[in-house]
Amino acid sequence: MNMNSTDKPYSRFDHDAHARSRPDDDFWGQIRRTVGGKPVSEEQIAMIVQAIRSALNFNSQDVLLDLACGNGALASRMFGDLKSYCGVDFSERLIDIGKKYFEKLPDFIFEKNGVADYARQEQNPRRFTKVLCYGSFAYFSEAEAQSVLKALFDVFVNVERIFIGNLPDRDRAIKFYGAEKLNPIELSDHTSQIGIWRSQQEFIDLAAGAGWHCRFSKMPEEFYAHHYRYDVLLTRQPK
Ligand SMILES: C[S@@+](CC[C@H](N)C(=O)[O-])C[C@H]1O[C@@H](n2cnc3c(N)ncnc32)[C@H](O)[C@@H]1O
């Protein structure tokens, strides 16, 4: 529990500890893709896969970088669309699960690392053509978010599209929490349960700082998080 100047307490989220509290084969539970504590349905997962495919428009030569990939259960649904794949996540538990259940050496691999450190250290960034970051971006600190977007723009020069999915919308936070419970400090804390809430305008400003152009979309109304989240596709701004 964290107390702050507004006196409204809120709890932090530890991705690795949470994943360790779930059995090996509870892939959605490990990354909290749950409703009322139960894994979301296959229809919900299919909607996510459809949104990613439609935004990233894969072809068989694509090399996908999956930032904060979790256990890779989501991306593994798209392995058949791709030439190769690298999933990066800082949770040892989730990367161990990814390696055990989804890794297919040598072309579909997982690496334990923080996203900004990974982006700085990658030896062959030019091989990547597309980037996915689903349900994770809000958990990066502001500095890490800026650094990774800048590295993707400057160094991952063959990346033409980045799909960032399931972002919590700052303009909908009041409806989500209600005025009584809404805590502005929590909404700007990447270690909180939901991470940093940003309005679409805030996201445009963040992405533009690194050179990216934003195109926003929403999941269908039947999607469990439709009412407070949005997706964004980043492309290079015309020179
Ligand atoms: C809700 S899960 C989403 C996992 C996966 N992208 C998916 O959609 O199935 C959020 C993930 O972000 C990872 N994460 C958060 N901050 C990170 C960071 N700075 N570097 C690497 N991974 C991070 C967590 O470990 C967790 O696996």
PDB file of C-alpha atoms and ligand atoms in Angstrom:
ATOM      1  CA  MET A   1       0.000   0.000   0.000  1.00  0.00           C
ATOM      2  CA  ASN A   2       1.306   3.465  -0.867  1.00  0.00           C
ATOM      3  CA  MET A   3       0.141   6.622   0.956  1.00  0.00           C
ATOM      4  CA  ASN A   4       0.593   9.990  -0.694  1.00  0.00           C
ATOM      5  CA  SER A   5      -0.273  13.641  -0.421  1.00  0.00           C
ATOM      6  CA  THR A   6      -3.874  13.050  -1.482  1.00  0.00           C
ATOM      7  CA  ASP A   7      -4.206  10.489   1.338  1.00  0.00           C
ATOM      8  CA  LYS A   8      -5.808   8.007  -0.993  1.00  0.00           C
ATOM      9  CA  PRO A   9      -3.963   4.724  -0.671  1.00  0.00           C
ATOM     10  CA  TYR A  10      -3.267   2.501  -3.632  1.00  0.00           C
ATOM     11  CA  SER A  11      -1.389  -0.693  -4.180  1.00  0.00           C
ATOM     12  CA  ARG A  12       1.570  -1.418  -6.408  1.00  0.00           C
ATOM     13  CA  PHE A  13       1.765  -4.300  -8.858  1.00  0.00           C
ATOM     14  CA  ASP A  14       4.670  -6.751  -9.030  1.00  0.00           C
ATOM     15  CA  HIS A  15       4.455  -8.617 -12.350  1.00  0.00           C
ATOM     16  CA  ASP A  16       6.977 -11.312 -11.475  1.00  0.00           C
ATOM     17  CA  ALA A  17       5.544 -12.042  -8.020  1.00  0.00           C
ATOM     18  CA  HIS A  18       2.047 -12.241  -9.457  1.00  0.00           C
ATOM     19  CA  ALA A  19       3.159 -14.646 -12.204  1.00  0.00           C
ATOM     20  CA  ARG A  20       4.860 -16.831  -9.578  1.00  0.00           C
ATOM     21  CA  SER A  21       1.558 -17.100  -7.686  1.00  0.00           C
ATOM     22  CA  ARG A  22      -0.074 -18.883 -10.675  1.00  0.00           C
ATOM     23  CA  PRO A  23       0.441 -22.436 -11.967  1.00  0.00           C
ATOM     24  CA  ASP A  24       2.677 -23.063 -14.971  1.00  0.00           C
ATOM     25  CA  ASP A  25      -0.194 -23.541 -17.422  1.00  0.00           C
ATOM     26  CA  ASP A  26      -2.371 -20.592 -16.287  1.00  0.00           C
ATOM     27  CA  PHE A  27      -1.021 -18.427 -19.112  1.00  0.00           C
ATOM     28  CA  TRP A  28      -3.665 -15.683 -18.925  1.00  0.00           C
ATOM     29  CA  GLY A  29      -3.817 -15.688 -15.119  1.00  0.00           C
ATOM     30  CA  GLN A  30      -0.041 -15.134 -14.966  1.00  0.00           C
ATOM     31  CA  ILE A  31      -0.339 -11.853 -16.869  1.00  0.00           C
ATOM     32  CA  ARG A  32      -3.720 -10.958 -15.296  1.00  0.00           C
ATOM     33  CA  ARG A  33      -5.713 -11.178 -18.526  1.00  0.00           C
ATOM     34  CA  THR A  34      -8.685 -12.026 -16.322  1.00  0.00           C
ATOM     35  CA  VAL A  35     -12.200 -10.857 -15.543  1.00  0.00           C
ATOM     36  CA  GLY A  36     -13.397 -11.445 -11.977  1.00  0.00           C
ATOM     37  CA  GLY A  37     -10.212 -13.457 -11.388  1.00  0.00           C
ATOM     38  CA  LYS A  38     -10.956 -15.885 -14.251  1.00  0.00           C
ATOM     39  CA  PRO A  39      -8.994 -16.059 -17.523  1.00  0.00           C
ATOM     40  CA  VAL A  40     -10.733 -14.185 -20.344  1.00  0.00           C
ATOM     41  CA  SER A  41     -12.530 -16.251 -22.973  1.00  0.00           C
ATOM     42  CA  GLU A  42     -11.068 -17.560 -26.208  1.00  0.00           C
ATOM     43  CA  GLU A  43     -13.339 -15.049 -28.057  1.00  0.00           C
ATOM     44  CA  GLN A  44     -11.660 -12.169 -26.201  1.00  0.00           C
ATOM     45  CA  ILE A  45      -8.195 -13.469 -27.099  1.00  0.00           C
ATOM     46  CA  ALA A  46      -9.278 -13.869 -30.732  1.00  0.00           C
ATOM     47  CA  MET A  47     -10.411 -10.202 -30.752  1.00  0.00           C
ATOM     48  CA  ILE A  48      -6.961  -9.110 -29.552  1.00  0.00           C
ATOM     49  CA  VAL A  49      -5.180 -11.247 -32.151  1.00  0.00           C
ATOM     50  CA  GLN A  50      -7.450  -9.831 -34.845  1.00  0.00           C
ATOM     51  CA  ALA A  51      -6.702  -6.230 -33.780  1.00  0.00           C
ATOM     52  CA  ILE A  52      -2.942  -6.899 -33.819  1.00  0.00           C
ATOM     53  CA  ARG A  53      -3.046  -8.632 -37.211  1.00  0.00           C
ATOM     54  CA  SER A  54      -5.113  -5.871 -38.708  1.00  0.00           C
ATOM     55  CA  ALA A  55      -2.789  -3.124 -37.399  1.00  0.00           C
ATOM     56  CA  LEU A  56       0.546  -4.810 -38.115  1.00  0.00           C
ATOM     57  CA  ASN A  57      -0.488  -6.389 -41.432  1.00  0.00           C
ATOM     58  CA  PHE A  58       2.068  -9.201 -41.158  1.00  0.00           C
ATOM     59  CA  ASN A  59       3.833 -10.816 -44.073  1.00  0.00           C
ATOM     60  CA  SER A  60       5.956 -13.940 -44.051  1.00  0.00           C
ATOM     61  CA  GLN A  61       9.210 -11.932 -44.087  1.00  0.00           C
ATOM     62  CA  ASP A  62       8.366  -9.978 -40.940  1.00  0.00           C
ATOM     63  CA  VAL A  63      10.662 -10.062 -37.933  1.00  0.00           C
ATOM     64  CA  LEU A  64       8.627  -9.083 -34.877  1.00  0.00           C
ATOM     65  CA  LEU A  65       9.943  -7.535 -31.676  1.00  0.00           C
ATOM     66  CA  ASP A  66       7.493  -8.057 -28.792  1.00  0.00           C
ATOM     67  CA  LEU A  67       8.228  -5.580 -25.998  1.00  0.00           C
ATOM     68  CA  ALA A  68       7.160  -6.719 -22.512  1.00  0.00           C
ATOM     69  CA  CYS A  69       5.898  -9.956 -24.035  1.00  0.00           C
ATOM     70  CA  GLY A  70       4.904 -11.627 -20.764  1.00  0.00           C
ATOM     71  CA  ASN A  71       4.904 -15.408 -21.234  1.00  0.00           C
ATOM     72  CA  GLY A  72       4.464 -15.123 -25.025  1.00  0.00           C
ATOM     73  CA  ALA A  73       1.102 -16.924 -25.027  1.00  0.00           C
ATOM     74  CA  LEU A  74      -0.477 -14.058 -26.974  1.00  0.00           C
ATOM     75  CA  ALA A  75       2.284 -13.650 -29.568  1.00  0.00           C
ATOM     76  CA  SER A  76       2.550 -17.408 -30.079  1.00  0.00           C
ATOM     77  CA  ARG A  77      -0.853 -17.216 -31.803  1.00  0.00           C
ATOM     78  CA  MET A  78       0.852 -15.190 -34.547  1.00  0.00           C
ATOM     79  CA  PHE A  79       4.095 -17.160 -34.951  1.00  0.00           C
ATOM     80  CA  GLY A  80       2.726 -18.743 -38.138  1.00  0.00           C
ATOM     81  CA  ASP A  81       2.443 -15.256 -39.721  1.00  0.00           C
ATOM     82  CA  LEU A  82       6.115 -14.412 -39.183  1.00  0.00           C
ATOM     83  CA  LYS A  83       9.651 -15.170 -40.288  1.00  0.00           C
ATOM     84  CA  SER A  84      11.025 -14.739 -36.786  1.00  0.00           C
ATOM     85  CA  TYR A  85      10.289 -13.264 -33.373  1.00  0.00           C
ATOM     86  CA  CYS A  86      11.990 -11.972 -30.243  1.00  0.00           C
ATOM     87  CA  GLY A  87       9.998 -11.454 -27.029  1.00  0.00           C
ATOM     88  CA  VAL A  88      11.546  -9.392 -24.222  1.00  0.00           C
ATOM     89  CA  ASP A  89      10.284  -9.100 -20.654  1.00  0.00           C
ATOM     90  CA  PHE A  90      11.837  -8.280 -17.287  1.00  0.00           C
ATOM     91  CA  SER A  91       9.968 -11.015 -15.405  1.00  0.00           C
ATOM     92  CA  GLU A  92      12.146 -14.089 -14.969  1.00  0.00           C
ATOM     93  CA  ARG A  93       9.096 -16.236 -14.240  1.00  0.00           C
ATOM     94  CA  LEU A  94       7.264 -15.158 -17.423  1.00  0.00           C
ATOM     95  CA  ILE A  95      10.339 -15.589 -19.622  1.00  0.00           C
ATOM     96  CA  ASP A  96      10.902 -19.060 -18.146  1.00  0.00           C
ATOM     97  CA  ILE A  97       7.303 -19.960 -19.085  1.00  0.00           C
ATOM     98  CA  GLY A  98       7.800 -18.491 -22.577  1.00  0.00           C
ATOM     99  CA  LYS A  99      10.951 -20.555 -23.081  1.00  0.00           C
ATOM    100  CA  LYS A 100       9.332 -23.716 -21.752  1.00  0.00           C
ATOM    101  CA  TYR A 101       6.050 -23.593 -23.681  1.00  0.00           C
ATOM    102  CA  PHE A 102       6.441 -21.308 -26.713  1.00  0.00           C
ATOM    103  CA  GLU A 103      10.086 -20.866 -27.728  1.00  0.00           C
ATOM    104  CA  LYS A 104      11.019 -22.437 -31.083  1.00  0.00           C
ATOM    105  CA  LEU A 105      14.758 -22.144 -31.590  1.00  0.00           C
ATOM    106  CA  PRO A 106      16.441 -20.599 -33.430  1.00  0.00           C
ATOM    107  CA  ASP A 107      13.859 -18.163 -34.844  1.00  0.00           C
ATOM    108  CA  PHE A 108      11.229 -17.649 -32.103  1.00  0.00           C
ATOM    109  CA  ILE A 109      13.040 -16.683 -28.946  1.00  0.00           C
ATOM    110  CA  PHE A 110      12.567 -15.028 -25.548  1.00  0.00           C
ATOM    111  CA  GLU A 111      14.982 -12.818 -23.623  1.00  0.00           C
ATOM    112  CA  LYS A 112      14.829 -11.594 -20.038  1.00  0.00           C
ATOM    113  CA  ASN A 113      15.521  -7.852 -19.957  1.00  0.00           C
ATOM    114  CA  GLY A 114      13.948  -4.465 -19.289  1.00  0.00           C
ATOM    115  CA  VAL A 115      12.730  -2.908 -22.527  1.00  0.00           C
ATOM    116  CA  ALA A 116      14.980   0.175 -22.484  1.00  0.00           C
ATOM    117  CA  ASP A 117      18.098  -1.842 -21.584  1.00  0.00           C
ATOM    118  CA  TYR A 118      17.220  -4.339 -24.302  1.00  0.00           C
ATOM    119  CA  ALA A 119      16.771  -1.579 -26.920  1.00  0.00           C
ATOM    120  CA  ARG A 120      20.173  -0.108 -25.981  1.00  0.00           C
ATOM    121  CA  GLN A 121      21.946  -3.476 -26.072  1.00  0.00           C
ATOM    122  CA  GLU A 122      20.417  -5.202 -29.125  1.00  0.00           C
ATOM    123  CA  GLN A 123      23.293  -6.054 -31.498  1.00  0.00           C
ATOM    124  CA  ASN A 124      21.241  -6.355 -34.691  1.00  0.00           C
ATOM    125  CA  PRO A 125      18.298  -3.933 -34.454  1.00  0.00           C
ATOM    126  CA  ARG A 126      18.019  -3.596 -38.261  1.00  0.00           C
ATOM    127  CA  ARG A 127      16.581  -7.090 -38.611  1.00  0.00           C
ATOM    128  CA  PHE A 128      13.223  -6.067 -37.039  1.00  0.00           C
ATOM    129  CA  THR A 129      10.374  -4.896 -39.268  1.00  0.00           C
ATOM    130  CA  LYS A 130       7.480  -4.574 -36.769  1.00  0.00           C
ATOM    131  CA  VAL A 131       6.993  -4.094 -33.042  1.00  0.00           C
ATOM    132  CA  LEU A 132       4.229  -5.194 -30.693  1.00  0.00           C
ATOM    133  CA  CYS A 133       3.717  -3.911 -27.163  1.00  0.00           C
ATOM    134  CA  TYR A 134       0.417  -5.230 -25.807  1.00  0.00           C
ATOM    135  CA  GLY A 135      -1.003  -4.476 -22.365  1.00  0.00           C
ATOM    136  CA  SER A 136       2.407  -3.376 -21.130  1.00  0.00           C
ATOM    137  CA  PHE A 137       3.366   0.147 -22.164  1.00  0.00           C
ATOM    138  CA  ALA A 138       1.591   1.785 -19.206  1.00  0.00           C
ATOM    139  CA  TYR A 139       3.995  -0.058 -16.875  1.00  0.00           C
ATOM    140  CA  PHE A 140       7.088   1.652 -18.298  1.00  0.00           C
ATOM    141  CA  SER A 141       8.314   4.713 -16.419  1.00  0.00           C
ATOM    142  CA  GLU A 142       8.009   7.983 -18.365  1.00  0.00           C
ATOM    143  CA  ALA A 143      11.799   7.964 -18.912  1.00  0.00           C
ATOM    144  CA  GLU A 144      11.777   4.340 -20.083  1.00  0.00           C
ATOM    145  CA  ALA A 145       8.833   5.002 -22.427  1.00  0.00           C
ATOM    146  CA  GLN A 146      10.649   7.985 -23.997  1.00  0.00           C
ATOM    147  CA  SER A 147      13.922   6.109 -24.264  1.00  0.00           C
ATOM    148  CA  VAL A 148      12.445   3.024 -25.909  1.00  0.00           C
ATOM    149  CA  LEU A 149      10.377   5.011 -28.448  1.00  0.00           C
ATOM    150  CA  LYS A 150      13.460   7.050 -29.363  1.00  0.00           C
ATOM    151  CA  ALA A 151      15.672   3.952 -29.733  1.00  0.00           C
ATOM    152  CA  LEU A 152      13.043   2.283 -31.920  1.00  0.00           C
ATOM    153  CA  PHE A 153      12.943   5.345 -34.159  1.00  0.00           C
ATOM    154  CA  ASP A 154      16.700   5.993 -34.360  1.00  0.00           C
ATOM    155  CA  VAL A 155      18.232   2.523 -34.252  1.00  0.00           C
ATOM    156  CA  PHE A 156      15.546   0.015 -35.280  1.00  0.00           C
ATOM    157  CA  VAL A 157      15.468   1.719 -38.653  1.00  0.00           C
ATOM    158  CA  ASN A 158      13.566  -0.982 -40.549  1.00  0.00           C
ATOM    159  CA  VAL A 159      10.649  -0.943 -38.116  1.00  0.00           C
ATOM    160  CA  GLU A 160       7.781   0.593 -40.032  1.00  0.00           C
ATOM    161  CA  ARG A 161       4.918  -0.086 -37.599  1.00  0.00           C
ATOM    162  CA  ILE A 162       4.551  -0.337 -33.829  1.00  0.00           C
ATOM    163  CA  PHE A 163       1.263  -1.508 -32.337  1.00  0.00           C
ATOM    164  CA  ILE A 164       0.779  -0.472 -28.724  1.00  0.00           C
ATOM    165  CA  GLY A 165      -2.365  -2.051 -27.351  1.00  0.00           C
ATOM    166  CA  ASN A 166      -4.662  -1.756 -24.344  1.00  0.00           C
ATOM    167  CA  LEU A 167      -3.581   1.664 -23.068  1.00  0.00           C
ATOM    168  CA  PRO A 168      -5.582   3.078 -20.129  1.00  0.00           C
ATOM    169  CA  ASP A 169      -7.262   6.325 -21.215  1.00  0.00           C
ATOM    170  CA  ARG A 170      -6.739   9.243 -18.807  1.00  0.00           C
ATOM    171  CA  ASP A 171      -9.923  10.845 -20.124  1.00  0.00           C
ATOM    172  CA  ARG A 172     -11.922   7.813 -18.924  1.00  0.00           C
ATOM    173  CA  ALA A 173     -10.241   7.334 -15.548  1.00  0.00           C
ATOM    174  CA  ILE A 174     -12.916   9.284 -13.698  1.00  0.00           C
ATOM    175  CA  LYS A 175     -15.621   6.966 -15.023  1.00  0.00           C
ATOM    176  CA  PHE A 176     -13.527   3.925 -14.171  1.00  0.00           C
ATOM    177  CA  TYR A 177     -12.691   4.882 -10.577  1.00  0.00           C
ATOM    178  CA  GLY A 178     -15.423   7.412  -9.729  1.00  0.00           C
ATOM    179  CA  ALA A 179     -14.502  10.868  -8.411  1.00  0.00           C
ATOM    180  CA  GLU A 180     -14.190   9.622  -4.810  1.00  0.00           C
ATOM    181  CA  LYS A 181     -11.571   7.011  -5.533  1.00  0.00           C
ATOM    182  CA  LEU A 182      -9.662   8.728  -8.320  1.00  0.00           C
ATOM    183  CA  ASN A 183      -6.100   9.486  -7.271  1.00  0.00           C
ATOM    184  CA  PRO A 184      -4.063  11.617  -9.738  1.00  0.00           C
ATOM    185  CA  ILE A 185      -0.787  10.351  -8.274  1.00  0.00           C
ATOM    186  CA  GLU A 186      -1.800   6.743  -8.845  1.00  0.00           C
ATOM    187  CA  LEU A 187      -2.737   7.554 -12.464  1.00  0.00           C
ATOM    188  CA  SER A 188       0.813   8.769 -13.131  1.00  0.00           C
ATOM    189  CA  ASP A 189       2.575   5.909 -11.331  1.00  0.00           C
ATOM    190  CA  HIS A 190       3.921   3.181 -13.626  1.00  0.00           C
ATOM    191  CA  THR A 191       4.203   0.801 -10.659  1.00  0.00           C
ATOM    192  CA  SER A 192       0.473   1.061  -9.825  1.00  0.00           C
ATOM    193  CA  GLN A 193      -1.993  -1.730 -10.625  1.00  0.00           C
ATOM    194  CA  ILE A 194      -2.844  -0.310 -14.070  1.00  0.00           C
ATOM    195  CA  GLY A 195       0.249   1.823 -14.698  1.00  0.00           C
ATOM    196  CA  ILE A 196       0.261   5.306 -16.265  1.00  0.00           C
ATOM    197  CA  TRP A 197      -3.042   6.537 -17.695  1.00  0.00           C
ATOM    198  CA  ARG A 198      -2.559   8.846 -20.706  1.00  0.00           C
ATOM    199  CA  SER A 199      -5.032  10.767 -22.821  1.00  0.00           C
ATOM    200  CA  GLN A 200      -4.680  10.334 -26.568  1.00  0.00           C
ATOM    201  CA  GLN A 201      -3.245  13.865 -26.742  1.00  0.00           C
ATOM    202  CA  GLU A 202      -0.640  12.980 -24.114  1.00  0.00           C
ATOM    203  CA  PHE A 203       0.249   9.910 -26.150  1.00  0.00           C
ATOM    204  CA  ILE A 204       0.567  11.963 -29.351  1.00  0.00           C
ATOM    205  CA  ASP A 205       3.002  14.305 -27.569  1.00  0.00           C
ATOM    206  CA  LEU A 206       5.062  11.416 -26.176  1.00  0.00           C
ATOM    207  CA  ALA A 207       5.272   9.621 -29.529  1.00  0.00           C
ATOM    208  CA  ALA A 208       5.977  12.800 -31.517  1.00  0.00           C
ATOM    209  CA  GLY A 209       8.938  13.525 -29.222  1.00  0.00           C
ATOM    210  CA  ALA A 210      10.568  10.415 -30.678  1.00  0.00           C
ATOM    211  CA  GLY A 211       9.398  11.009 -34.278  1.00  0.00           C
ATOM    212  CA  TRP A 212       6.336   8.721 -34.400  1.00  0.00           C
ATOM    213  CA  HIS A 213       2.923   9.478 -35.862  1.00  0.00           C
ATOM    214  CA  CYS A 214      -0.155   8.043 -34.043  1.00  0.00           C
ATOM    215  CA  ARG A 215      -3.302   6.423 -35.399  1.00  0.00           C
ATOM    216  CA  PHE A 216      -5.769   5.493 -32.634  1.00  0.00           C
ATOM    217  CA  SER A 217      -8.324   2.692 -32.579  1.00  0.00           C
ATOM    218  CA  LYS A 218     -10.733   1.090 -30.130  1.00  0.00           C
ATOM    219  CA  MET A 219     -11.619  -2.535 -29.610  1.00  0.00           C
ATOM    220  CA  PRO A 220     -15.206  -3.648 -30.346  1.00  0.00           C
ATOM    221  CA  GLU A 221     -17.780  -2.929 -27.631  1.00  0.00           C
ATOM    222  CA  GLU A 222     -17.840  -6.611 -26.654  1.00  0.00           C
ATOM    223  CA  PHE A 223     -14.193  -6.382 -25.581  1.00  0.00           C
ATOM    224  CA  TYR A 224     -13.893  -6.539 -21.794  1.00  0.00           C
ATOM    225  CA  ALA A 225     -11.745  -3.396 -21.510  1.00  0.00           C
ATOM    226  CA  HIS A 226     -13.443  -1.402 -24.296  1.00  0.00           C
ATOM    227  CA  HIS A 227     -14.815   1.221 -21.887  1.00  0.00           C
ATOM    228  CA  TYR A 228     -11.466   2.528 -20.598  1.00  0.00           C
ATOM    229  CA  ARG A 229      -8.699   1.510 -22.988  1.00  0.00           C
ATOM    230  CA  TYR A 230      -7.527   2.333 -26.524  1.00  0.00           C
ATOM    231  CA  ASP A 231      -4.930   1.091 -28.998  1.00  0.00           C
ATOM    232  CA  VAL A 232      -2.452   3.039 -31.107  1.00  0.00           C
ATOM    233  CA  LEU A 233      -0.499   2.301 -34.261  1.00  0.00           C
ATOM    234  CA  LEU A 234       2.764   4.231 -34.650  1.00  0.00           C
ATOM    235  CA  THR A 235       4.282   4.913 -38.056  1.00  0.00           C
ATOM    236  CA  ARG A 236       7.211   7.088 -39.076  1.00  0.00           C
ATOM    237  CA  GLN A 237       6.252  10.714 -39.643  1.00  0.00           C
ATOM    238  CA  PRO A 238       6.645  11.743 -43.285  1.00  0.00           C
ATOM    239  CA  LYS A 239       9.972  13.609 -43.684  1.00  0.00           C
TER     240      LYS A 239
HETATM  241  C1  LIG B   1      -0.156  -7.428 -18.691  1.00  0.00           C
HETATM  242  S1  LIG B   1       1.391  -8.144 -19.093  1.00  0.00           S
HETATM  243  C2  LIG B   1       1.262  -8.242 -20.856  1.00  0.00           C
HETATM  244  C3  LIG B   1       2.109  -9.345 -21.446  1.00  0.00           C
HETATM  245  C4  LIG B   1       1.970  -9.572 -22.962  1.00  0.00           C
HETATM  246  N1  LIG B   1       2.386  -8.406 -23.704  1.00  0.00           N
HETATM  247  C5  LIG B   1       0.565  -9.943 -23.329  1.00  0.00           C
HETATM  248  O1  LIG B   1      -0.180  -9.066 -23.802  1.00  0.00           O
HETATM  249  O2  LIG B   1       0.164 -11.078 -23.145  1.00  0.00           O
HETATM  250  C6  LIG B   1       2.521  -6.800 -18.807  1.00  0.00           C
HETATM  251  C7  LIG B   1       3.970  -7.239 -18.930  1.00  0.00           C
HETATM  252  O3  LIG B   1       4.842  -6.131 -18.937  1.00  0.00           O
HETATM  253  C8  LIG B   1       6.079  -6.550 -18.367  1.00  0.00           C
HETATM  254  N2  LIG B   1       6.848  -5.334 -18.071  1.00  0.00           N
HETATM  255  C9  LIG B   1       6.421  -4.251 -17.394  1.00  0.00           C
HETATM  256  N3  LIG B   1       7.368  -3.311 -17.361  1.00  0.00           N
HETATM  257  C10 LIG B   1       8.424  -3.796 -18.062  1.00  0.00           C
HETATM  258  C11 LIG B   1       9.699  -3.266 -18.401  1.00  0.00           C
HETATM  259  N4  LIG B   1      10.057  -2.058 -18.012  1.00  0.00           N
HETATM  260  N5  LIG B   1      10.537  -4.025 -19.149  1.00  0.00           N
HETATM  261  C12 LIG B   1      10.155  -5.279 -19.546  1.00  0.00           C
HETATM  262  N6  LIG B   1       8.966  -5.831 -19.234  1.00  0.00           N
HETATM  263  C13 LIG B   1       8.099  -5.084 -18.515  1.00  0.00           C
HETATM  264  C14 LIG B   1       5.630  -7.384 -17.195  1.00  0.00           C
HETATM  265  O4  LIG B   1       6.623  -8.231 -16.678  1.00  0.00           O
HETATM  266  C15 LIG B   1       4.457  -8.150 -17.815  1.00  0.00           C
HETATM  267  O5  LIG B   1       4.874  -9.361 -18.368  1.00  0.00           O
END
